[in-house]
PDB file of C-alpha atoms in Angstrom:
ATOM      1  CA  UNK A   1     104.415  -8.231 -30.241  1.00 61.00           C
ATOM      2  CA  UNK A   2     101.327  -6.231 -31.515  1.00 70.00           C
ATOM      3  CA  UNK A   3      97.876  -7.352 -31.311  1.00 68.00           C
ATOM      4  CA  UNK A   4      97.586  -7.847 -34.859  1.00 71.00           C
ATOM      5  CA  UNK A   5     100.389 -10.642 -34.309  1.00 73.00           C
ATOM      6  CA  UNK A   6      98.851 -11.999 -31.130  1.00 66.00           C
ATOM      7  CA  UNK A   7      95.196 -12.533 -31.969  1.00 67.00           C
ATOM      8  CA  UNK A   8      95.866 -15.410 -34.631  1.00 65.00           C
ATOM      9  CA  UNK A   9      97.560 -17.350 -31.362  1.00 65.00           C
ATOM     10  CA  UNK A  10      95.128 -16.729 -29.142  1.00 63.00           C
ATOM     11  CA  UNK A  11      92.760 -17.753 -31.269  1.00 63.00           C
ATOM     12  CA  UNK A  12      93.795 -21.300 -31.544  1.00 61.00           C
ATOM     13  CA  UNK A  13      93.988 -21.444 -27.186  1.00 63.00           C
ATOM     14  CA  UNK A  14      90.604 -20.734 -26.740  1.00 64.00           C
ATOM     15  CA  UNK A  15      89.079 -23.403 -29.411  1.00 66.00           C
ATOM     16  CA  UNK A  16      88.962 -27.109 -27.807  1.00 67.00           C
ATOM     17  CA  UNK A  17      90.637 -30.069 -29.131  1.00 68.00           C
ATOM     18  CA  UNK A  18      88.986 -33.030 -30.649  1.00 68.00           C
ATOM     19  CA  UNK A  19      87.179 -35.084 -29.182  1.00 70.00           C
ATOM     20  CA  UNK A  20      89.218 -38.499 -28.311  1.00 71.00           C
ATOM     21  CA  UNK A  21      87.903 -41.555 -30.515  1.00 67.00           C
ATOM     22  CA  UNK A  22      86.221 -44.278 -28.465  1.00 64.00           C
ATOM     23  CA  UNK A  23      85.741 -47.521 -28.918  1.00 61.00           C
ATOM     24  CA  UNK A  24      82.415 -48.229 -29.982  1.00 59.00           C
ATOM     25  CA  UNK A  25      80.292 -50.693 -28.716  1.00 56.00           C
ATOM     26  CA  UNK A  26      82.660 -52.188 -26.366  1.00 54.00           C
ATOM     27  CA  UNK A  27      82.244 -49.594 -23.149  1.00 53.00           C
ATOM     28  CA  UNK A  28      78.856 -49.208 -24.205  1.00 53.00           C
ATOM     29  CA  UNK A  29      77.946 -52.881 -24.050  1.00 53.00           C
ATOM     30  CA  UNK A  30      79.697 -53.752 -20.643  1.00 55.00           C
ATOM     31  CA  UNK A  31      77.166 -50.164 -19.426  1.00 57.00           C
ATOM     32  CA  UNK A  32      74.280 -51.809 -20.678  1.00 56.00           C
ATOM     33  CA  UNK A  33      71.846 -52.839 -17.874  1.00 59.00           C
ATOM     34  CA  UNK A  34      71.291 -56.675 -18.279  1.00 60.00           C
ATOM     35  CA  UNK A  35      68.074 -56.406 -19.930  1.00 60.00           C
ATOM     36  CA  UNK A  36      69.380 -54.872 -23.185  1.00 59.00           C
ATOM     37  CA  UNK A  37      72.048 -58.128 -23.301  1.00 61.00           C
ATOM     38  CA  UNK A  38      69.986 -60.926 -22.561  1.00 65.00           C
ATOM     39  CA  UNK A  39      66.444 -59.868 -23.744  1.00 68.00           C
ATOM     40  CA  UNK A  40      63.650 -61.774 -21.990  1.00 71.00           C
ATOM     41  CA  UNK A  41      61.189 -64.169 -23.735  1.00 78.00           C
ATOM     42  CA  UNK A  42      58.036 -62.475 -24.616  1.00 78.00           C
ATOM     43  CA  UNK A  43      55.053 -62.979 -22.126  1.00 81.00           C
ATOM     44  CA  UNK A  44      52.303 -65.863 -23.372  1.00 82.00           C
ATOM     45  CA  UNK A  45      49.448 -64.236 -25.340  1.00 84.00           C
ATOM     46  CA  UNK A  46      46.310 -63.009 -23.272  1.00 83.00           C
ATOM     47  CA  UNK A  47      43.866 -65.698 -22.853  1.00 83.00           C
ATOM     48  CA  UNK A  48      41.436 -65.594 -25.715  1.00 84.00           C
ATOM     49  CA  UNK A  49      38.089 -63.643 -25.507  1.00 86.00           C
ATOM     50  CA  UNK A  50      34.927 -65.537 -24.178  1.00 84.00           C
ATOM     51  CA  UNK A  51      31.626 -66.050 -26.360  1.00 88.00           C
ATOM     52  CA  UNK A  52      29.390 -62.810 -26.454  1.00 90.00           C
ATOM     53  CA  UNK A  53      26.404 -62.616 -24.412  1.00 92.00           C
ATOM     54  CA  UNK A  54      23.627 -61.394 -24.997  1.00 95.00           C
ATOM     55  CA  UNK A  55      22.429 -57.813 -24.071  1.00 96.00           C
ATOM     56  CA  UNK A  56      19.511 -56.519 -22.234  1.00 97.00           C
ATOM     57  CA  UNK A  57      18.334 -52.967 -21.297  1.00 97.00           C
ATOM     58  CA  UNK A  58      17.157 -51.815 -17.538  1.00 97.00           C
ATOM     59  CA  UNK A  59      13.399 -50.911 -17.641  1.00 96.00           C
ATOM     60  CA  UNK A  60      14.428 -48.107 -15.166  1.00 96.00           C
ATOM     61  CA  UNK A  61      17.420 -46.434 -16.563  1.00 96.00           C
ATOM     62  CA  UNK A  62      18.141 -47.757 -19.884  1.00 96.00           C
ATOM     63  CA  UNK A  63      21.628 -49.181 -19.127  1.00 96.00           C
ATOM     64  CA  UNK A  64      22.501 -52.262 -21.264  1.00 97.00           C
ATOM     65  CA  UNK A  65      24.210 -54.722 -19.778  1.00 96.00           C
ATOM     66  CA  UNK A  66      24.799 -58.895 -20.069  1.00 95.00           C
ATOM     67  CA  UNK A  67      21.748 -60.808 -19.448  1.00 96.00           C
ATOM     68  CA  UNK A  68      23.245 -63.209 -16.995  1.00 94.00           C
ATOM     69  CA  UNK A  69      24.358 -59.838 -15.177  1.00 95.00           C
ATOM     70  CA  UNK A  70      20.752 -58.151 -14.800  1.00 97.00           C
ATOM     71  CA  UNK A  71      18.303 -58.484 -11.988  1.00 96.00           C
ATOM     72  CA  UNK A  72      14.541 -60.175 -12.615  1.00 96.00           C
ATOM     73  CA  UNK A  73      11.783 -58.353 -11.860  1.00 95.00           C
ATOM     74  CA  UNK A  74       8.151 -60.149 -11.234  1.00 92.00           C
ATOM     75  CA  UNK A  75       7.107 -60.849 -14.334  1.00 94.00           C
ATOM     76  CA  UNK A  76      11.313 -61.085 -15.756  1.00 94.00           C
ATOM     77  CA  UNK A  77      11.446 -57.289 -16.672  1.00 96.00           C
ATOM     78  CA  UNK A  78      15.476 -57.184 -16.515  1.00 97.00           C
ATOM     79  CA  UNK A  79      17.023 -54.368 -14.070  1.00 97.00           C
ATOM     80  CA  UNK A  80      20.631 -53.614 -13.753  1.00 96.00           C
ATOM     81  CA  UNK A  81      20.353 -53.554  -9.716  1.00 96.00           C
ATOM     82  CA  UNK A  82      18.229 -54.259  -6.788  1.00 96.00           C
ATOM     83  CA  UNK A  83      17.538 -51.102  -6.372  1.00 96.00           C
ATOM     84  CA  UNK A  84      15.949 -49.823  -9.682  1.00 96.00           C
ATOM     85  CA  UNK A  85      14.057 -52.886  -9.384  1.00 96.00           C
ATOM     86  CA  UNK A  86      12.528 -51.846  -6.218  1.00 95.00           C
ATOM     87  CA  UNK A  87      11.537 -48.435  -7.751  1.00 94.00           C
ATOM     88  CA  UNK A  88       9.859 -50.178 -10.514  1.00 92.00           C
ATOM     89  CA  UNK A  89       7.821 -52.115  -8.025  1.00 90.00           C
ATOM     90  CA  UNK A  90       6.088 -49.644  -6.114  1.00 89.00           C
ATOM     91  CA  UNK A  91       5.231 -47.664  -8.841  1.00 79.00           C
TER      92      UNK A  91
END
C-alpha cells in the first residue's frame, strides 16, 4: 500500500466520533443541588425607613449629624462628641 492510499484511512482514525446524545434535563435535574428544585420563598421586605431627623452641624468641626445624636454645649451650641465640646469650652 502507498502512502497516497494510506493517508485517506488514517485520516478518519485520528478524528473522534460523535458525541453520544443525552438525555436532556433528566440527569441534569436529579444533579441539581436542592435549591434549584424547590426554590425558597423570598425573605420579608426590610422594615420600612424611619421619619428624618433633623440635622445639626458641630461648632468645632463642622460634621453634621442628627440632632438627637449631638452633644449640648452651655448655652445648646450642638457638638458631635464630648470631646470637641470640651475644646470649645476652654477656649
Amino acid at each position: 500500500m502507498s502512502l497516497n492510499e494510506l493517508i485517506p484511512t488514517l485520516f478518519f482514525h485520528f478524528t473522534r466520533p460523535p458525541p453520544l446524545p443525552t438525555l436532556f434535563p433528566y440527569p441534569t435535574l436529579s444533579r441539581s443541588p436542592p435549591c434549584l428544585l424547590h426554590p425558597s420563598p423570598r425573605p420579608a421586605a426590610p422594615p420600612a425607613v424611619g421619619a428624618p431627623q433633623a440635622m445639626v452641624r458641630c461648632a468645632h468641626c463642622g460634621l453634621h449629624l442628627p440632632a438627637s445624636d449631638a452633644v449640648r454645649g452651655t448655652d445648646g451650641t450642638p457638638f458631635c462628641s464630648a470631646a470637641h465640646r470640651q475644646v470649645a469650652e476652654r477656649a
